[in-house]
PDB file of C-alpha atoms in Angstrom:
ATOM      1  CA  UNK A   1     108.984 118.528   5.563  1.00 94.00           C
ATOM      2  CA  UNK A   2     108.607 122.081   5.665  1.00 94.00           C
ATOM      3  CA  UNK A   3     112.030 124.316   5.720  1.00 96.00           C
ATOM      4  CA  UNK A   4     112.538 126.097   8.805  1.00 95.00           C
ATOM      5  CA  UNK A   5     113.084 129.993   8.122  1.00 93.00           C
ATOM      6  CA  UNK A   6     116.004 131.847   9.332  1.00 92.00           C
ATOM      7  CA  UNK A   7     116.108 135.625  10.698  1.00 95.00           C
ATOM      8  CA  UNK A   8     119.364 137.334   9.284  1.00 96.00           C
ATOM      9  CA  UNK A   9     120.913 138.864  11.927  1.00 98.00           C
ATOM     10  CA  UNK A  10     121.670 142.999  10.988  1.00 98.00           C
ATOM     11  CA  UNK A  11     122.769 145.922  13.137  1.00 98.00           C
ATOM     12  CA  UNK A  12     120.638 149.272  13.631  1.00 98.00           C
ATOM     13  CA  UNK A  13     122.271 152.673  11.461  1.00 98.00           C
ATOM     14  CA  UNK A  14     122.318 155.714  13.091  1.00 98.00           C
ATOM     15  CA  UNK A  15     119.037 157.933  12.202  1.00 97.00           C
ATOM     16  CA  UNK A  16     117.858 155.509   9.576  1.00 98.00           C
ATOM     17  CA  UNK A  17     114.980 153.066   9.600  1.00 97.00           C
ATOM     18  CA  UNK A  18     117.406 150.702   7.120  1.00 98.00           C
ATOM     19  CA  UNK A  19     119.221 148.299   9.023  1.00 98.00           C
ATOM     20  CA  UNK A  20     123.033 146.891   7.952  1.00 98.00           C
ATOM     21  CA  UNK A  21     122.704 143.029   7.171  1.00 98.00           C
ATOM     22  CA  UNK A  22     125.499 140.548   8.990  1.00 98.00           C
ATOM     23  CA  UNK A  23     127.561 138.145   7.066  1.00 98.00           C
ATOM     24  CA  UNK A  24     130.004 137.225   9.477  1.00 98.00           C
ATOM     25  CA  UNK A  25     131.743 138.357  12.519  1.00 98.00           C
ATOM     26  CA  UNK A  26     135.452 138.297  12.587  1.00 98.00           C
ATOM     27  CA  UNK A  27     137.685 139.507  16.415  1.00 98.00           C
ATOM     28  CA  UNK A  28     141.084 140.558  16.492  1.00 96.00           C
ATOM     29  CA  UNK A  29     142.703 139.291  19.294  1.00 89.00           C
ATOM     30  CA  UNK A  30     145.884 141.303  21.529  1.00 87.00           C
ATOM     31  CA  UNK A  31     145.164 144.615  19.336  1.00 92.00           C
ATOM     32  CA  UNK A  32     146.443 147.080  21.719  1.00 90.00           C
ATOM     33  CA  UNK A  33     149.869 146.787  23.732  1.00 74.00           C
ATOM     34  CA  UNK A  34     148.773 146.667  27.102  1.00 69.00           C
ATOM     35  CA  UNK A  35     145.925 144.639  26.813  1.00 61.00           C
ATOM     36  CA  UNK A  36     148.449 142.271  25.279  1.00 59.00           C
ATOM     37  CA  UNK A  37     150.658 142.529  28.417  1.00 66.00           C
ATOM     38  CA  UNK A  38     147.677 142.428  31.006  1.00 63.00           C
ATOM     39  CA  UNK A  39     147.271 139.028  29.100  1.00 59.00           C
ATOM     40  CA  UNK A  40     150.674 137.471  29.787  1.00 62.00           C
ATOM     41  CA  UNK A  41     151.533 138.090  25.992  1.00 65.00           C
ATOM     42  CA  UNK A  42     154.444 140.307  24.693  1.00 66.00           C
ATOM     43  CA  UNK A  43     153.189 142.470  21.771  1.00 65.00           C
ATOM     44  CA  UNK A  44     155.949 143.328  19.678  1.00 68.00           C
ATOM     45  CA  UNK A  45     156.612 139.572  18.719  1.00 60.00           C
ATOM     46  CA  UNK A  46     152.710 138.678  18.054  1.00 72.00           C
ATOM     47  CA  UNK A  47     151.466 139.346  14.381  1.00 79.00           C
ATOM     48  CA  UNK A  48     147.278 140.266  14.479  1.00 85.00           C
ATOM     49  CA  UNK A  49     145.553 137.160  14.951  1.00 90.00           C
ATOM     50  CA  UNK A  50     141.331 136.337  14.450  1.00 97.00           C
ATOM     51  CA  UNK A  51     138.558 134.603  16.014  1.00 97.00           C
ATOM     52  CA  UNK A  52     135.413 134.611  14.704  1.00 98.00           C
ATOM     53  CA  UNK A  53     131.546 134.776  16.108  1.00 98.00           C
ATOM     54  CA  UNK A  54     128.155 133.708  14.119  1.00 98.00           C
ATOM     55  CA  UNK A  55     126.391 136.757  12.548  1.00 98.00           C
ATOM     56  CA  UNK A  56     123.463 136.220  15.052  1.00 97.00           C
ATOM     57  CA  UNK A  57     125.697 136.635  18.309  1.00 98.00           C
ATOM     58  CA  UNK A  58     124.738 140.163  17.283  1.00 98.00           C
ATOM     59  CA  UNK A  59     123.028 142.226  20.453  1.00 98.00           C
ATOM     60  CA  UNK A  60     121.553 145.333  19.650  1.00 98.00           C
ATOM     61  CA  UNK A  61     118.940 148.310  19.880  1.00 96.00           C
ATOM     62  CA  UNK A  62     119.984 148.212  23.831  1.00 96.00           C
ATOM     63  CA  UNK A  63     118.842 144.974  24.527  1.00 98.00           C
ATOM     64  CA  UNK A  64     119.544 143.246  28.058  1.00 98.00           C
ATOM     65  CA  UNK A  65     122.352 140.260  27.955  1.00 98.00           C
ATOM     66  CA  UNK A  66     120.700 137.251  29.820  1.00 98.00           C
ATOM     67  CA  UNK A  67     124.191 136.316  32.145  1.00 98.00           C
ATOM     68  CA  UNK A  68     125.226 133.302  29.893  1.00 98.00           C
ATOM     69  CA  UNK A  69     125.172 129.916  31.099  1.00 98.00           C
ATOM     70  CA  UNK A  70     128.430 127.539  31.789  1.00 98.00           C
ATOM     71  CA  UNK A  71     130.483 130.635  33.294  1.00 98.00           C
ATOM     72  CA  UNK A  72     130.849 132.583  36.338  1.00 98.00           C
ATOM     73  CA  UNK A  73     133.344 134.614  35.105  1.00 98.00           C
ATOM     74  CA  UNK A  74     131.823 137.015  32.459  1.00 98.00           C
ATOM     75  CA  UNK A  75     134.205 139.547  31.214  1.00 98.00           C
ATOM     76  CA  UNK A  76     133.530 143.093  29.417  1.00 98.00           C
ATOM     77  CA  UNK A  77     135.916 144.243  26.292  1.00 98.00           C
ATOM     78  CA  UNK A  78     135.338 147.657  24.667  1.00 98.00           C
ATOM     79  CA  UNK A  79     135.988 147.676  20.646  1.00 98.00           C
ATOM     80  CA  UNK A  80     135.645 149.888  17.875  1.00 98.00           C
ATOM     81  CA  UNK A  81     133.476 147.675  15.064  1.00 98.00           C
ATOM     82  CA  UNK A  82     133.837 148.224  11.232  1.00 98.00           C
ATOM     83  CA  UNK A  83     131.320 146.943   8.877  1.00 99.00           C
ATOM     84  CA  UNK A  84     132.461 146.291   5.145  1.00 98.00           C
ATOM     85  CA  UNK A  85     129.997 147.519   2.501  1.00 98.00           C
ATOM     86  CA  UNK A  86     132.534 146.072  -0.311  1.00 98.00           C
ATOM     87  CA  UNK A  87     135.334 143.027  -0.167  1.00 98.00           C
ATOM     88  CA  UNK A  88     138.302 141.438  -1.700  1.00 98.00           C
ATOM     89  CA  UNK A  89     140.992 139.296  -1.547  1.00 98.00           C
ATOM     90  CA  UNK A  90     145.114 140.386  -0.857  1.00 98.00           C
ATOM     91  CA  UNK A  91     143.669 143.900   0.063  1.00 98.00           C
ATOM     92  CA  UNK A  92     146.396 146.542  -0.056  1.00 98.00           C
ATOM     93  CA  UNK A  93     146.459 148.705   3.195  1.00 97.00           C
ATOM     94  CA  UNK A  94     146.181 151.908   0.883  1.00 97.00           C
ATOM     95  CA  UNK A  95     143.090 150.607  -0.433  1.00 98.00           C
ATOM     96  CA  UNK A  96     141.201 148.884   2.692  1.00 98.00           C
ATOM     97  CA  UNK A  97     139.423 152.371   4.105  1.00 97.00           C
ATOM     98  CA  UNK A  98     137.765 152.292   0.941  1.00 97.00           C
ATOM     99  CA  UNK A  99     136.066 149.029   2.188  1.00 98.00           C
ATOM    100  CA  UNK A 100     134.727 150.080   4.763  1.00 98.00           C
ATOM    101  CA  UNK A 101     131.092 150.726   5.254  1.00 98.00           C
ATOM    102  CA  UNK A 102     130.542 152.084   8.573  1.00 98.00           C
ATOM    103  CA  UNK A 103     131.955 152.186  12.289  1.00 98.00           C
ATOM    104  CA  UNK A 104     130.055 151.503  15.876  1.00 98.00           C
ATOM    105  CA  UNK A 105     130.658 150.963  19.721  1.00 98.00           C
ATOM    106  CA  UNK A 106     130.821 147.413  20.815  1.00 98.00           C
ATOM    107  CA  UNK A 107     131.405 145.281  23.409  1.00 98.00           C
ATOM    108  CA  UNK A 108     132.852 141.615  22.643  1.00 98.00           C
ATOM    109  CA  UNK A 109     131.028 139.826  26.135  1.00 98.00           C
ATOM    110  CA  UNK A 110     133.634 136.431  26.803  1.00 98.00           C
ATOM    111  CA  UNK A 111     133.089 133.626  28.872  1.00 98.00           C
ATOM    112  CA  UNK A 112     136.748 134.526  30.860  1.00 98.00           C
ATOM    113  CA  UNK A 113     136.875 131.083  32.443  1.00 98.00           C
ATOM    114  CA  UNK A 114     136.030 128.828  29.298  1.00 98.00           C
ATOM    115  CA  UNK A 115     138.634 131.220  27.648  1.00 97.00           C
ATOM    116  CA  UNK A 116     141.430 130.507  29.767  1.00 96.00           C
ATOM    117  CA  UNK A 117     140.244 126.524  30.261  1.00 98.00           C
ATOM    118  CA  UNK A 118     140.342 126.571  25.646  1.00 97.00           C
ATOM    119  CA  UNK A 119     143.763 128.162  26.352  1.00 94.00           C
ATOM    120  CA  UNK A 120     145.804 125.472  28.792  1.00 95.00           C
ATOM    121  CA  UNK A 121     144.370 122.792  26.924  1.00 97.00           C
ATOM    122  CA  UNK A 122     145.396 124.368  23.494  1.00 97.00           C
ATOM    123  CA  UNK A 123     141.451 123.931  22.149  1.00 97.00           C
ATOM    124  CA  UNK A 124     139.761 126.678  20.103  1.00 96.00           C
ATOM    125  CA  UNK A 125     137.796 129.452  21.713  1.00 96.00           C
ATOM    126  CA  UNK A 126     134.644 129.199  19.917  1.00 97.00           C
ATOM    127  CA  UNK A 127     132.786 128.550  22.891  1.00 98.00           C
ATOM    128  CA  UNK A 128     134.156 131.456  25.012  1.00 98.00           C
ATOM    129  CA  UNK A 129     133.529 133.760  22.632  1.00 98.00           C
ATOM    130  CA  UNK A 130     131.024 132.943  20.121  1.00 98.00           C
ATOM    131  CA  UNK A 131     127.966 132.461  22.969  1.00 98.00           C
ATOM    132  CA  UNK A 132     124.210 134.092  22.088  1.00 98.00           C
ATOM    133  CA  UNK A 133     124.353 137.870  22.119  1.00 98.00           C
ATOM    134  CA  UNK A 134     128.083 137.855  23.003  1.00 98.00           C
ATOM    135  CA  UNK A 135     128.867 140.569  19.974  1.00 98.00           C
ATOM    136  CA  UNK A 136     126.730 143.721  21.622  1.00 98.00           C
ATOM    137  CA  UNK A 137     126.971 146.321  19.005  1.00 98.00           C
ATOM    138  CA  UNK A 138     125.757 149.804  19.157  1.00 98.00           C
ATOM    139  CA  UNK A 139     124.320 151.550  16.194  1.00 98.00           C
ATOM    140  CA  UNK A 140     126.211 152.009  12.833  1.00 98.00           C
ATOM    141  CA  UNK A 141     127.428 155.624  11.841  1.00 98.00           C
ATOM    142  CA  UNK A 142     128.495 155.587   8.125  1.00 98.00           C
ATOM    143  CA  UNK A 143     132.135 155.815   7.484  1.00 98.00           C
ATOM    144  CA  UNK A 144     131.513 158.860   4.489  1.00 98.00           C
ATOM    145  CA  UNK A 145     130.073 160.826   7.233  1.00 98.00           C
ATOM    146  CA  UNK A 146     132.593 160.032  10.235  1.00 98.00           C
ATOM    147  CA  UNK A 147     135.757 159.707   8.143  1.00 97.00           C
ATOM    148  CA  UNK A 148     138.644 157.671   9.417  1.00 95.00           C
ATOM    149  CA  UNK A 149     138.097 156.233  12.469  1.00 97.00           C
ATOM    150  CA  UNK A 150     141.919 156.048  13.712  1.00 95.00           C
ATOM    151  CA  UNK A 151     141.458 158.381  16.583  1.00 97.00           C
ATOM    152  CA  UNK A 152     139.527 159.086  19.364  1.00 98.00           C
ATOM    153  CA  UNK A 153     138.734 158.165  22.636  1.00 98.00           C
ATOM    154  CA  UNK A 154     137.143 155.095  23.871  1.00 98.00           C
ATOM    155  CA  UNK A 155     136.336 154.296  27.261  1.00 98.00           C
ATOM    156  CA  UNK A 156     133.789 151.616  28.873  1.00 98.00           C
ATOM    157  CA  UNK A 157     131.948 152.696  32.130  1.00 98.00           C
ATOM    158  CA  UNK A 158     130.418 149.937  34.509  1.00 98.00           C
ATOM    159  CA  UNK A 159     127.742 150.955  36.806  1.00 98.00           C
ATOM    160  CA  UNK A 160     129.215 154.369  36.000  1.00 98.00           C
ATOM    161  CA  UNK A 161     132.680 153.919  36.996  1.00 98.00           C
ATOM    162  CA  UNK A 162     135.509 154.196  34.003  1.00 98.00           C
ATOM    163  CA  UNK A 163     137.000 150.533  34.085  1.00 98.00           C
ATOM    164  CA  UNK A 164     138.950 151.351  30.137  1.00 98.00           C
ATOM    165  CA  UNK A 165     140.044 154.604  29.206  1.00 98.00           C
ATOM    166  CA  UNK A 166     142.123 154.145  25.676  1.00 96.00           C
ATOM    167  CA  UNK A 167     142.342 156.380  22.316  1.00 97.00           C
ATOM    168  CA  UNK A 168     141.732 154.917  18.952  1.00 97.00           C
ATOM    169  CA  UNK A 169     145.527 155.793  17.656  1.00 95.00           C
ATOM    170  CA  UNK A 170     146.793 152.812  20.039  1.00 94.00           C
ATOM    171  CA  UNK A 171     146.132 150.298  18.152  1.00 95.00           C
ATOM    172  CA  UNK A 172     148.889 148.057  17.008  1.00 93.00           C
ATOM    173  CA  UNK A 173     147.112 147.102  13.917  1.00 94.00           C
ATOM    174  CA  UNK A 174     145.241 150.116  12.705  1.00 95.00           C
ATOM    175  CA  UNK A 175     142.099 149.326  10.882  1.00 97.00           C
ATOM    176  CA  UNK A 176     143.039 149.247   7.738  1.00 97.00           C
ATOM    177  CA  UNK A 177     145.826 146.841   8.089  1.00 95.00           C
ATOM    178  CA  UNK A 178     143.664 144.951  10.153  1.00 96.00           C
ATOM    179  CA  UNK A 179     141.525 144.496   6.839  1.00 98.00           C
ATOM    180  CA  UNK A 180     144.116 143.748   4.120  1.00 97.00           C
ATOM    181  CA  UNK A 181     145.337 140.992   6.476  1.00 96.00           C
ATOM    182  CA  UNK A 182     141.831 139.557   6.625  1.00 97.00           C
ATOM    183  CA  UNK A 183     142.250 139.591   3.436  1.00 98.00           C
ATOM    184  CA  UNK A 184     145.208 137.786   3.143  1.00 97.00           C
ATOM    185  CA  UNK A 185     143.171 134.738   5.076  1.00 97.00           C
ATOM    186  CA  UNK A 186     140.057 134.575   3.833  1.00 98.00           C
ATOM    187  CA  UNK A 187     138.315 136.231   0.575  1.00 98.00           C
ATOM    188  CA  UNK A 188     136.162 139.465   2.486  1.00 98.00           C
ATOM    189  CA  UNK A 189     132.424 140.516   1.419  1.00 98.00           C
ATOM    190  CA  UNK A 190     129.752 143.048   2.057  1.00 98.00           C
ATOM    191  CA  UNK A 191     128.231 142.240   5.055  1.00 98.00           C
ATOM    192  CA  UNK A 192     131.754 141.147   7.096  1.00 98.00           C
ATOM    193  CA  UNK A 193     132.411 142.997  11.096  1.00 98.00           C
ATOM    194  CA  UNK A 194     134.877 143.448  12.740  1.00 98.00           C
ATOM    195  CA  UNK A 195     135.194 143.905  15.887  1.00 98.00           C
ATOM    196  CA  UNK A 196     139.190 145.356  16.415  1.00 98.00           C
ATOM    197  CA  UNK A 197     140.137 144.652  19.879  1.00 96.00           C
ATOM    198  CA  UNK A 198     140.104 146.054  23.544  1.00 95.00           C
ATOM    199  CA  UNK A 199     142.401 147.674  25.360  1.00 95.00           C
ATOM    200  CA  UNK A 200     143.432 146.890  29.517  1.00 93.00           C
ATOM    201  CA  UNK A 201     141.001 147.267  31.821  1.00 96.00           C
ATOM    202  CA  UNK A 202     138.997 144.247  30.748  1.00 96.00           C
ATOM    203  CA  UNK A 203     137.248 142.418  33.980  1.00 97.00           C
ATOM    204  CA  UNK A 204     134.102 140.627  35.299  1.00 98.00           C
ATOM    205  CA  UNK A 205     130.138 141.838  35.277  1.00 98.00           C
ATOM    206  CA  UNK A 206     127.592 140.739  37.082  1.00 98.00           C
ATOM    207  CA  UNK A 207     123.955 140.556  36.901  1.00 98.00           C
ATOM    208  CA  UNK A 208     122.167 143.959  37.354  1.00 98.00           C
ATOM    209  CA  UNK A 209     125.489 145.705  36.190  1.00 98.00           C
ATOM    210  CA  UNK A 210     125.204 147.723  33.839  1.00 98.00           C
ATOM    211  CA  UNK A 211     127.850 148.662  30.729  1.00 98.00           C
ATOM    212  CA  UNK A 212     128.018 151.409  28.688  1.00 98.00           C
ATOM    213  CA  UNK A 213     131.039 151.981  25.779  1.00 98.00           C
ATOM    214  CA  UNK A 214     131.653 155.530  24.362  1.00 98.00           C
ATOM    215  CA  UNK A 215     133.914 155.836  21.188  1.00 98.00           C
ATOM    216  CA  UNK A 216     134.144 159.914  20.260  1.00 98.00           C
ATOM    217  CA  UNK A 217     132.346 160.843  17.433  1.00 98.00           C
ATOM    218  CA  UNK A 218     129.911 157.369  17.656  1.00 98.00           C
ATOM    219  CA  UNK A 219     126.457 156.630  19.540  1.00 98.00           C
ATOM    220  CA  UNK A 220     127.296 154.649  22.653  1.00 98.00           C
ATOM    221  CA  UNK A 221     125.729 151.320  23.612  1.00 98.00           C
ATOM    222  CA  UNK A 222     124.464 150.535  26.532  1.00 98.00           C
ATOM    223  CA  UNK A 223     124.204 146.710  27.780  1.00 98.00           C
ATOM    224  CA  UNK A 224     122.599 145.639  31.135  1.00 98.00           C
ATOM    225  CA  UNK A 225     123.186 142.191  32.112  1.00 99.00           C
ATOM    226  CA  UNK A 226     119.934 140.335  33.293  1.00 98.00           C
TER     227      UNK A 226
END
């Protein structure tokens, strides 16, 4: 029997015809303060925790989100994403920037209602999260070019209409701690994303809306959902 073939899943760079090749997808979850308390959650006691999405949950080069079945309650959540050109294990914080390979817009799309179902019954989230196309990223601007990414504004616009309005610096877990905890977990490689959490604002879309994230200094990305 013939073996089937399989796409890899990548992510569009910024005025380049290359394209960045996805190994996996890790999320932090509760990454700002009051997206931590809009969520019931108290964020000085919570140490950064991750969920993960497959590499081809990817949605790119503006591509429309079909509304995804088994929900009605679709939600939105503006992130900064950091792609790792290089990996380790027991990262030092110092040393994690040095990792990194490049920074984008994204949106981590969650099924709000399977979410909160997963949570009361104490089950994982994979299917609230890790649905096709839920990881919409926009395209990749190279971290040697943009420098640190641990300030700046990002905001996510529905229909037009400024629904999160945050700055890069209010992070609990800046990026680079973010990665040499990662690391701590799990062994990291070329190829790993991260997506590094939302701030408040997060809420519902429907079909037609459309969503657009801006992070300063990065190309925005633009999702309509079909």
């Amino acid at each position: 029997m013939k073996l089937p073939v399989v796409t890899q899943a990548t992510l569009p760079i910024h005025d380049s015809a290359n394209r960045f090749p996805v190994r996996r997808i890790f999320c932090v979850g509760r990454n700002y303060a009051d997206h931590a308390r809009e969520m019931g959650h108290d964020p000085d006691r919570e140490p950064p925790f991750f969920f993960t999405k497959p590499a081809d949950a990817v949605l790119t080069d503006g591509a429309d989100l079909p509304y995804p079945p088994a929900t009605s309650d679709l939600h939105y959540e503006a992130e900064l994403v950091v792609t790792l050109g290089a990996g380790g294990a027991d990262i030092a914080p110092d040393d994690a920037t040095a990792l990194i390979w490049g920074y984008a817009a994204g949106n981590d799309f969650t099924r709000r209602d399977l979410q909160a179902q997963a949570k009361k019954a104490g089950r994982p989230w994979d299917m609230a999260k890790g649905f096709d196309l839920s990881a919409a990223c926009g395209p990749l601007h190279r971290a040697d070019l943009t420098g640190p990414m641990d300030r700046g504004r990002m905001q996510l616009l529905v229909n037009g209409d400024i629904r999160q309005d945050t700055d890069l610096s209010q992070m609990i877990w800046p990026v680079a701690v973010i990665i040499s905890h990662l690391s701590g977990l799990v062994r990291l490689a070329p190829g790993d994303v991260i997506f590094t959490g939302t701030p408040a604002g997060v809420g519902a879309v429907l079909r037609g809306d459309v969503v657009e994230v801006r992070i300063e200094g990065l190309s925005a990305l633009s999702t309509r959902i079909a």
